[in-house]
Coordinates of C-alpha atoms in Angstrom, one line a residue:
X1 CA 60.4 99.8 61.8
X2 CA 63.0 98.7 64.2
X3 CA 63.1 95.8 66.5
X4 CA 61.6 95.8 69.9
X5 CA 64.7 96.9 72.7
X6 CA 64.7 94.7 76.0
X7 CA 66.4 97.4 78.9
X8 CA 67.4 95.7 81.9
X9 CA 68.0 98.4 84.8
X10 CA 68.7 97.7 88.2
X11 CA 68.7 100.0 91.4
X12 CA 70.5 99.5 94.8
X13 CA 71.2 101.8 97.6
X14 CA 74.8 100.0 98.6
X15 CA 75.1 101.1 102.5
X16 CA 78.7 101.9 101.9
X17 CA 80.4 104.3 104.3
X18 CA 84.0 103.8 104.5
X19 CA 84.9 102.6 108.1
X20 CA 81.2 102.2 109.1
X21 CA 79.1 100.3 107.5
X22 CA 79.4 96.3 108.0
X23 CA 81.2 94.2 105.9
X24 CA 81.5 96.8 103.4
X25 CA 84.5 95.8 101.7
X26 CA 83.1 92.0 101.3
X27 CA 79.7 93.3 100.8
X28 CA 80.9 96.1 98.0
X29 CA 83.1 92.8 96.1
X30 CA 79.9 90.7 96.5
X31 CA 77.5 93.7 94.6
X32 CA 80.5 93.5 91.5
X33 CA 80.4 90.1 91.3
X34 CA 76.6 90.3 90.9
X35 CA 76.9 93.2 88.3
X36 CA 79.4 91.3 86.1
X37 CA 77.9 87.5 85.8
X38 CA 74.3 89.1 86.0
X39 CA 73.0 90.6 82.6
X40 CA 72.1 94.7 83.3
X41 CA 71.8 97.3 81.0
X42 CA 72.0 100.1 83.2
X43 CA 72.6 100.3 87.0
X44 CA 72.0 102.9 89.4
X45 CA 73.7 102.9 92.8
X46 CA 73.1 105.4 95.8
X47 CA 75.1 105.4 98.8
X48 CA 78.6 105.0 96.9
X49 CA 80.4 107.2 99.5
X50 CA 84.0 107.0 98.1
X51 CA 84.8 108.2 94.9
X52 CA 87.5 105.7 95.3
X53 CA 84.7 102.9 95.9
X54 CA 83.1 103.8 92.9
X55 CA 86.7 103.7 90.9
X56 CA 86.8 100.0 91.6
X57 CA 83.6 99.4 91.0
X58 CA 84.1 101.2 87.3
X59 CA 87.1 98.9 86.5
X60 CA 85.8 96.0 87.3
X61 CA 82.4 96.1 85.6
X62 CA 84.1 97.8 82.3
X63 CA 84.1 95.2 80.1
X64 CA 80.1 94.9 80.7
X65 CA 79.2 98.1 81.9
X66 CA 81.9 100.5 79.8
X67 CA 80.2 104.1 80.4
X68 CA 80.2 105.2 83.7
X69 CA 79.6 108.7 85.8
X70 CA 80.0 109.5 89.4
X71 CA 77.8 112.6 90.5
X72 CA 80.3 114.7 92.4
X73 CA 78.5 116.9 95.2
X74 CA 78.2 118.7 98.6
X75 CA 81.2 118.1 101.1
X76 CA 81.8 114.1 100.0
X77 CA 80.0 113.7 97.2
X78 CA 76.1 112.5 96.4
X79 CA 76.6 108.9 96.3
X80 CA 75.7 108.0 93.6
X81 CA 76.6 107.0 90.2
X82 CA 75.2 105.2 86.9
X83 CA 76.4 102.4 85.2
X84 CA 75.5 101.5 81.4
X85 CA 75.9 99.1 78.4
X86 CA 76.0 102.2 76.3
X87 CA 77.0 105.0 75.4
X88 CA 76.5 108.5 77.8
X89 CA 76.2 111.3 76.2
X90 CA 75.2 113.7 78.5
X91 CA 74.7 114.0 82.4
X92 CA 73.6 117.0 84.6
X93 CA 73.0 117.5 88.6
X94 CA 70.6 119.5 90.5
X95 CA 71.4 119.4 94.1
X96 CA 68.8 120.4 96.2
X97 CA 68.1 123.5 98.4
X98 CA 67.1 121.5 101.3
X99 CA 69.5 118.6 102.0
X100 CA 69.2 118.5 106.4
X101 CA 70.5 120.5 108.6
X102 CA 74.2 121.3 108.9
X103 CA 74.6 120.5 112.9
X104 CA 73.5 117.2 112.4
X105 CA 76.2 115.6 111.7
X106 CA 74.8 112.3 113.2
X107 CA 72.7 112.4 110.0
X108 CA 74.8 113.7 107.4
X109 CA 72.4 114.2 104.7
X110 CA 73.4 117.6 104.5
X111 CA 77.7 116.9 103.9
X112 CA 76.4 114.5 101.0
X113 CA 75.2 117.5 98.8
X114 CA 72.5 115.2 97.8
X115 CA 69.8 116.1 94.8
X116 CA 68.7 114.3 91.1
X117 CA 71.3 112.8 88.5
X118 CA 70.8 112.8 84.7
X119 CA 72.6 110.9 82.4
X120 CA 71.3 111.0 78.9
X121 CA 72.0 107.8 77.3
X122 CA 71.5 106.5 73.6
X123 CA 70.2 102.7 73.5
X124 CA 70.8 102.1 69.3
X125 CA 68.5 105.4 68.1
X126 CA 66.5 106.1 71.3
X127 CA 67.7 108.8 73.9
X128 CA 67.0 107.5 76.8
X129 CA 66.9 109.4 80.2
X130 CA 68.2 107.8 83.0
X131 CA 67.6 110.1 86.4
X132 CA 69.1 108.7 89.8
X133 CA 68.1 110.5 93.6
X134 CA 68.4 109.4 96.9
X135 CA 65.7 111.9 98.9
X136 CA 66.4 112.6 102.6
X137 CA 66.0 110.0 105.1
X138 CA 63.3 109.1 107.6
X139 CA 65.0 109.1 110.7
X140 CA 61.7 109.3 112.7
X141 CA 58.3 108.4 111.5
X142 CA 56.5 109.4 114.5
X143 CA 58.4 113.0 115.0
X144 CA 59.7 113.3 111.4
X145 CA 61.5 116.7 111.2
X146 CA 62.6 116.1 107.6
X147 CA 59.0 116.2 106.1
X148 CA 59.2 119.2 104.6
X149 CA 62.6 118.7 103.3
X150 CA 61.7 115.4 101.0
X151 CA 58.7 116.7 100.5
X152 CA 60.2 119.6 98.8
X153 CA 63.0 117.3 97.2
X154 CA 60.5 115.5 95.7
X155 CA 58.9 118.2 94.1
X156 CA 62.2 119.5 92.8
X157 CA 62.9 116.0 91.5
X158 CA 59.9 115.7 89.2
X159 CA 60.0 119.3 88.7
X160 CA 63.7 118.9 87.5
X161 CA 62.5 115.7 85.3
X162 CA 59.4 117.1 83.6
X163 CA 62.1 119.8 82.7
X164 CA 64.7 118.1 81.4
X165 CA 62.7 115.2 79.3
X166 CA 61.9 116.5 76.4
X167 CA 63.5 115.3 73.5
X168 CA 63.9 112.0 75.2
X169 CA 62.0 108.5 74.2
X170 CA 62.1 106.7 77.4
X171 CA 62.6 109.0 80.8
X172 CA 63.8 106.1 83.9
X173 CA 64.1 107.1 87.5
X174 CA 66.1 104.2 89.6
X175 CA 66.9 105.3 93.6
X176 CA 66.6 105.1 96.7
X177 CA 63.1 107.6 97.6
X178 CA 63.0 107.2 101.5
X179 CA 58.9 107.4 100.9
X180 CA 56.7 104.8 101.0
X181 CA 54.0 104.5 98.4
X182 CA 51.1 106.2 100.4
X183 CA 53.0 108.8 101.2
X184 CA 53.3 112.3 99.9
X185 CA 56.5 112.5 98.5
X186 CA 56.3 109.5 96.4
X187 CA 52.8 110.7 95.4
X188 CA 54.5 114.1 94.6
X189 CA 57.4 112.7 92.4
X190 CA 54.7 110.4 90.0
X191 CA 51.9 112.7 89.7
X192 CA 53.6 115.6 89.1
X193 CA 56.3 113.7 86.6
X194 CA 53.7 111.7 85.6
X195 CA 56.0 108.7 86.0
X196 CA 54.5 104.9 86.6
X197 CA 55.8 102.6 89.4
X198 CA 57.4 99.5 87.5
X199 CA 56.4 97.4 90.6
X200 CA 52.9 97.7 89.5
X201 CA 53.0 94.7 88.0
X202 CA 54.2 92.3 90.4
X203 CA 51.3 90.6 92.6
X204 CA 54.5 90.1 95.4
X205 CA 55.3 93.6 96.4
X206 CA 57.9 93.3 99.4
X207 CA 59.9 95.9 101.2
X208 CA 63.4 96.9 100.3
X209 CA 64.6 98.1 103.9
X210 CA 64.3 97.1 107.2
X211 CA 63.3 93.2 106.0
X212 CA 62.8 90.4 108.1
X213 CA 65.0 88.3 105.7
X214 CA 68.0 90.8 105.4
X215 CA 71.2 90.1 108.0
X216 CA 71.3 93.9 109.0
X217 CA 67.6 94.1 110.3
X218 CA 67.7 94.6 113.8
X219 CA 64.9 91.9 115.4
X220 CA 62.6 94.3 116.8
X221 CA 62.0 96.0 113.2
X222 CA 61.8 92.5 111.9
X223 CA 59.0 91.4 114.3
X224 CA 57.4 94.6 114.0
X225 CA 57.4 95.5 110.2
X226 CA 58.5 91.2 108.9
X227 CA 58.2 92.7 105.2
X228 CA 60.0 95.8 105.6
X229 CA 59.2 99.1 104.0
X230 CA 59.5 100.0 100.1
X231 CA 61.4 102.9 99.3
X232 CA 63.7 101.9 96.8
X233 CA 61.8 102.3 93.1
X234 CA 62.3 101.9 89.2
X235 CA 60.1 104.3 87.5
X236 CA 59.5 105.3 84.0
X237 CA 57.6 107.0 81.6
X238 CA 57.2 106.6 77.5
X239 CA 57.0 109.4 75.0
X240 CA 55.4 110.3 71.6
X241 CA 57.8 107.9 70.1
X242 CA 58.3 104.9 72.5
X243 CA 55.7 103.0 74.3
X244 CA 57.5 101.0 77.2
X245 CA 56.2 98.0 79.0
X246 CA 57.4 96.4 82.1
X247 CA 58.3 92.7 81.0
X248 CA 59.9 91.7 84.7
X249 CA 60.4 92.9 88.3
X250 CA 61.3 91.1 91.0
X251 CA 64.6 91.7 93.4
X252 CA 67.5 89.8 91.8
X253 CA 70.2 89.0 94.9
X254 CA 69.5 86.5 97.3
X255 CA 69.4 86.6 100.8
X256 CA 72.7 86.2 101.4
X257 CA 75.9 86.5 100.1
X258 CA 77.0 83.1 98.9
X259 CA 79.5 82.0 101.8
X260 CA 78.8 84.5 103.6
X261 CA 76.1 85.1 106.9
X262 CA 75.4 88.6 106.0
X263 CA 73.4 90.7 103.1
X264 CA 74.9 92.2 100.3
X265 CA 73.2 95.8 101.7
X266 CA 70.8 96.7 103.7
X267 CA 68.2 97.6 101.1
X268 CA 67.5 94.8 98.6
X269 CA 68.1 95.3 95.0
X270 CA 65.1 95.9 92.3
X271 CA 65.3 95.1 88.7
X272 CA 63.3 96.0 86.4
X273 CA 63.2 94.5 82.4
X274 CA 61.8 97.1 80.0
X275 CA 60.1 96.5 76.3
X276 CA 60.6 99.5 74.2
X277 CA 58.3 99.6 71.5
X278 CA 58.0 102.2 68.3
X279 CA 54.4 103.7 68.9
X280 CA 52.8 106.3 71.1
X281 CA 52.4 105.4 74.6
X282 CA 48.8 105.6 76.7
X283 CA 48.7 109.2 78.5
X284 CA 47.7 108.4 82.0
X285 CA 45.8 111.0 83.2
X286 CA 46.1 111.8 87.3
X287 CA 45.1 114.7 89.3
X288 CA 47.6 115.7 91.6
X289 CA 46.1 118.9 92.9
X290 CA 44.7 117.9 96.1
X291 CA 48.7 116.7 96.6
X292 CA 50.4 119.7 95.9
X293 CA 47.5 121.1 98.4
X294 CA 48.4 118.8 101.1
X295 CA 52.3 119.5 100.1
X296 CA 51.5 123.5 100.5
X297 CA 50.2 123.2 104.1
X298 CA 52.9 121.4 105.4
X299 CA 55.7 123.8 104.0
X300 CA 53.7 126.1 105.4
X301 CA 53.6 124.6 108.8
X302 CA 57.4 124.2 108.2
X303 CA 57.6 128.1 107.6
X304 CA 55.7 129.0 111.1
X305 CA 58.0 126.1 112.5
X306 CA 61.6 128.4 111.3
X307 CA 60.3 131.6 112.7
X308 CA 59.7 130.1 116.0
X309 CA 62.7 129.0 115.5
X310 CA 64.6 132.1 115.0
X311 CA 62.6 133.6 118.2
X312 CA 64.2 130.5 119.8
X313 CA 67.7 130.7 119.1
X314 CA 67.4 134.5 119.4
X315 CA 66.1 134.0 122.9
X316 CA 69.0 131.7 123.8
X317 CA 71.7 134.2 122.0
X318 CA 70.2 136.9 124.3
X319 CA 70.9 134.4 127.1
X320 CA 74.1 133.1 126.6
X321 CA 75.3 136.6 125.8
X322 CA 74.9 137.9 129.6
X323 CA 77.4 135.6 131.2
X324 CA 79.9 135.9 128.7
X325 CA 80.0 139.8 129.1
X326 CA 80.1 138.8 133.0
X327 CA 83.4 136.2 132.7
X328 CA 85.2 139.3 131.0
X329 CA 85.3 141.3 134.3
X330 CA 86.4 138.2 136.6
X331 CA 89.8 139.0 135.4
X332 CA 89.8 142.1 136.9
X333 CA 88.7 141.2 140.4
X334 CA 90.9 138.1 141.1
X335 CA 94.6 137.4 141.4
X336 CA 93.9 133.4 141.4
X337 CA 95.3 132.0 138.0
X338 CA 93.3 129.0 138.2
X339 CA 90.1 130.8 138.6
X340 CA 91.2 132.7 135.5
X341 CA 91.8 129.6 133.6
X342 CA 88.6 128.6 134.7
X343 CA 86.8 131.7 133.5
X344 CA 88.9 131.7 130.1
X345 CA 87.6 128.4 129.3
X346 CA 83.8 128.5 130.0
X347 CA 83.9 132.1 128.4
X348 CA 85.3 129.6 125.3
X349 CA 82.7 127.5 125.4
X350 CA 80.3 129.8 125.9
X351 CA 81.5 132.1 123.0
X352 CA 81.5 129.2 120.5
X353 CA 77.8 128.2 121.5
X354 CA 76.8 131.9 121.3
X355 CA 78.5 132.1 117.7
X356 CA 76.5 128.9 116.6
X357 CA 73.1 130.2 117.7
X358 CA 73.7 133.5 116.0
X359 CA 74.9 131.3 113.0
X360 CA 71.4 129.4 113.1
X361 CA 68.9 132.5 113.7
X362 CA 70.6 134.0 110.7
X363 CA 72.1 132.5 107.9
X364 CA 71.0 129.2 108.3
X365 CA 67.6 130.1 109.4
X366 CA 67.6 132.5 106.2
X367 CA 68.3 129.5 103.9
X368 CA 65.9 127.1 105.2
X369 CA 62.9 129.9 104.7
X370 CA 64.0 131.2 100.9
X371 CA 64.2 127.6 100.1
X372 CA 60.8 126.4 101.9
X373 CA 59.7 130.0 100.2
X374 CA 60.9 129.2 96.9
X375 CA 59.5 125.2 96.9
X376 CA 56.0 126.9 97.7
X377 CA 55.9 129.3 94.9
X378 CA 56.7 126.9 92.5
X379 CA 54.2 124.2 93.6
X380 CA 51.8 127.7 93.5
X381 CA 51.9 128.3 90.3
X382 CA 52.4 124.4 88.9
X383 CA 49.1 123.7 91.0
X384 CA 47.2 127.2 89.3
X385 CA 48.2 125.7 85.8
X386 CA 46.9 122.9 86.3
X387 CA 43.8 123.9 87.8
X388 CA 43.7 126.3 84.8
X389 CA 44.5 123.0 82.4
X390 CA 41.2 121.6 84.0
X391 CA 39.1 124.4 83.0
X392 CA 40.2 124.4 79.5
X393 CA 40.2 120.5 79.4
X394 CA 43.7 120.2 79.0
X395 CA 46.1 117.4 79.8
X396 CA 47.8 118.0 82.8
X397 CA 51.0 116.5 82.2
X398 CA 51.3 119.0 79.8
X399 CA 54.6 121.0 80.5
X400 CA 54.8 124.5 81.9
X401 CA 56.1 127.6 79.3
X402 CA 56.5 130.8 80.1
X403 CA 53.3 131.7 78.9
X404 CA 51.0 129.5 81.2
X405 CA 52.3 131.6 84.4
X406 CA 48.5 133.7 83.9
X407 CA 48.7 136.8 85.7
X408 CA 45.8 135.8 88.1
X409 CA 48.4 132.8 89.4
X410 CA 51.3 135.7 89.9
X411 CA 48.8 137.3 92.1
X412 CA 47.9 134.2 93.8
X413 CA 51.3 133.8 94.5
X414 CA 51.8 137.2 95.9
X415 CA 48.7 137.3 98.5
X416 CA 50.6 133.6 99.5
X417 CA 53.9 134.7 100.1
X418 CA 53.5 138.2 101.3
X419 CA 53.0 137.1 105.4
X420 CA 56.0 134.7 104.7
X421 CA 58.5 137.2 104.5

């Protein structure tokens, strides 16, 4: 029988965009300094902008963190990247269908090509699987437009894990989430994953954004919210082989960067210390159908909420489209060149605006329905298996084949989606 394996993993979201975030050239010396004195077995970092960034970051934690990917994506790449002590044998990406919107550029969720990482790493004899994701920020809570969006991210993600673990002894999820734990979307990525919360064992939960003790809270979220919010998360999961036990948690930096009157990000670290024992693990059992219910209404909500939004911008094409047939004539009926300048330019303007509505009743409109579409048929039929599970007394956790799509769910599916389309 072989020894018991201590896994040390830590997650941070690193806050570093080139020429915009604070201090980020100190800050992003400070977070290697931390990776090479501290002892971690595998790291997972989100918000790594700069392939370049992440270069130096790869060869200057080499000689204690030697394997290395960067999950290339979207316009500038997802972000992130994983560290590890050993070996990486494989890695795969799934980016997601709904990442934002494209005209927000103020946001940029969209140009990061965001979605799930997997590197497949061997610790010794044990395959570990060691999944990264930064879901789609809150931007709003009161008016949050982006519901929908990490709703259906997180879906994807634990959709994309319970896919991709078997074979594996250990399955680890380290990111940044952007849900809190009473939302839906975390409730979404552990229920349906079946994946365990390693803070669960600390009696001192604390936030990892937006905390009273970090340099980059502005006062008013610090007075308002002194602990912050916890969206950054180590999670993990055991197999038929491995049980694994959370030994530690806690988050590892300190305040401050030593010398230095600002925070090394601003999300805190987390750090998990893993056991991995030989022996089955406990099957938690959890009923996640009510959730997937509650995630069905609200892409449906988000589906009435794109075709009122095609009406809209379909309305406004019709609009815009009247003067600019008008400012074609002025040409005609005056001699003054500056009045013709004039017209040329606001016919301009007015052409590119018209071209970008037309652009967002159609194509874009078109992708953000398929993709709210295709999120709801798969939570469709995930939530008739396991309804199906429940009258047969089977485990729900229990992977999805082929053969476990029943016809009466196909049906189901159908009477659902038919008034979509």
């Amino acid at each position: 029988m072989a020894d018991d394996i201590l896994l040390r993993v830590l997650t941070l979201n690193c806050w570093g965009i080139p020429y915009v975030s604070k201090n980020w050239i100190a800050r992003l010396q400070a977070i290697i300094d931390k990776l090479t004195t501290d002892e971690y077995d595998i790291v997972c970092l989100q918000e790594i902008w700069s392939s370049k960034d992440f270069e130096i970051v790869q060869a200057k934690v080499k000689d204690h963190l030697p394997h290395a990917h960067y999950f290339y994506s979207g316009v500038y790449g997802s972000g992130m990247c994983i560290l590890s002590r050993y070996p990486i044998q494989d890695v795969m990406f799934h980016k997601w269908a709904l990442n934002g919107y494209v005209h927000k550029i103020h946001h940029g969720d969209w140009f990061g090509g965001k979605g799930v990482g997997l590197c497949k790493i061997m610790i010794r004899d044990i395959v570990a699987n060691v999944y990264t994701a930064h879901l789609h920020a809150e931007y709003d809570k009161e008016n949050d437009e982006y519901t929908a969006h990490r709703v259906l991210q997180a879906f994807d993600t634990a959709q994309f894990i319970r896919m991709t673990k078997g074979g594996a002894d250990v399955i680890i999820l380290g990111g940044d989430l952007n849900t809190e734990p009473q939302d839906l979307a975390y409730r979404i990525i552990c229920g349906t994953a079946g994946m365990v919360d390693a803070c669960s064992i600390s009696s001192n939960i604390q936030g990892t954004n937006m905390c009273a003790n970090n340099s980059y809270t502005n006062s008013k979220c610090a007075r308002k919210e002194p602990q912050g919010k916890r969206i950054d998360y180590i999670l993990y999961l055991g197999s038929t082989h491995y049980n694994v036990e959370v030994t530690d948690f806690k988050h590892p930096f300190p305040e401050r960067i030593p010398s230095k009157p600002f925070s090394y990000s601003d999300h805190e670290a987390v750090m998990a210390h893993f056991k991995l024992t030989r022996g089955e693990r406990e099957v938690a059992m959890s009923d996640v159908k009510d959730t997937l219910k509650e995630a069905l209404d609200i892409c449906d909500l988000a589906l009435r909420d794109v075709k009122r939004q095609r009406c809209y911008y379909l309305l406004i094409g019709g609009l815009l489209a009247i003067p600019v047939i008008w400012s074609m004539g002025i040409d005609c009926f005056t001699q003054s060149i500056g009045l013709s300048i004039g017209a040329n330019i606001l016919r301009l303007l007015l052409t590119a605006t018209l071209c970008y509505v037309l652009f967002m009743s159609s194509i874009w409109n078109s992708v953000e329905r398929n993709a709210l579409t295709a999120g709801s048929l798969a939570m469709t039929i995930h939530l008739e298996q396991l309804k199906n599970n429940s009258s047969n007394n089977i485990p729900e956790h229990r992977a999805l084949s082929k053969s476990d799509v029943t016809l009466h769910g196909r049906e189901t599916l159908q009477r659902r989606v038919a008034p979509r389309s």
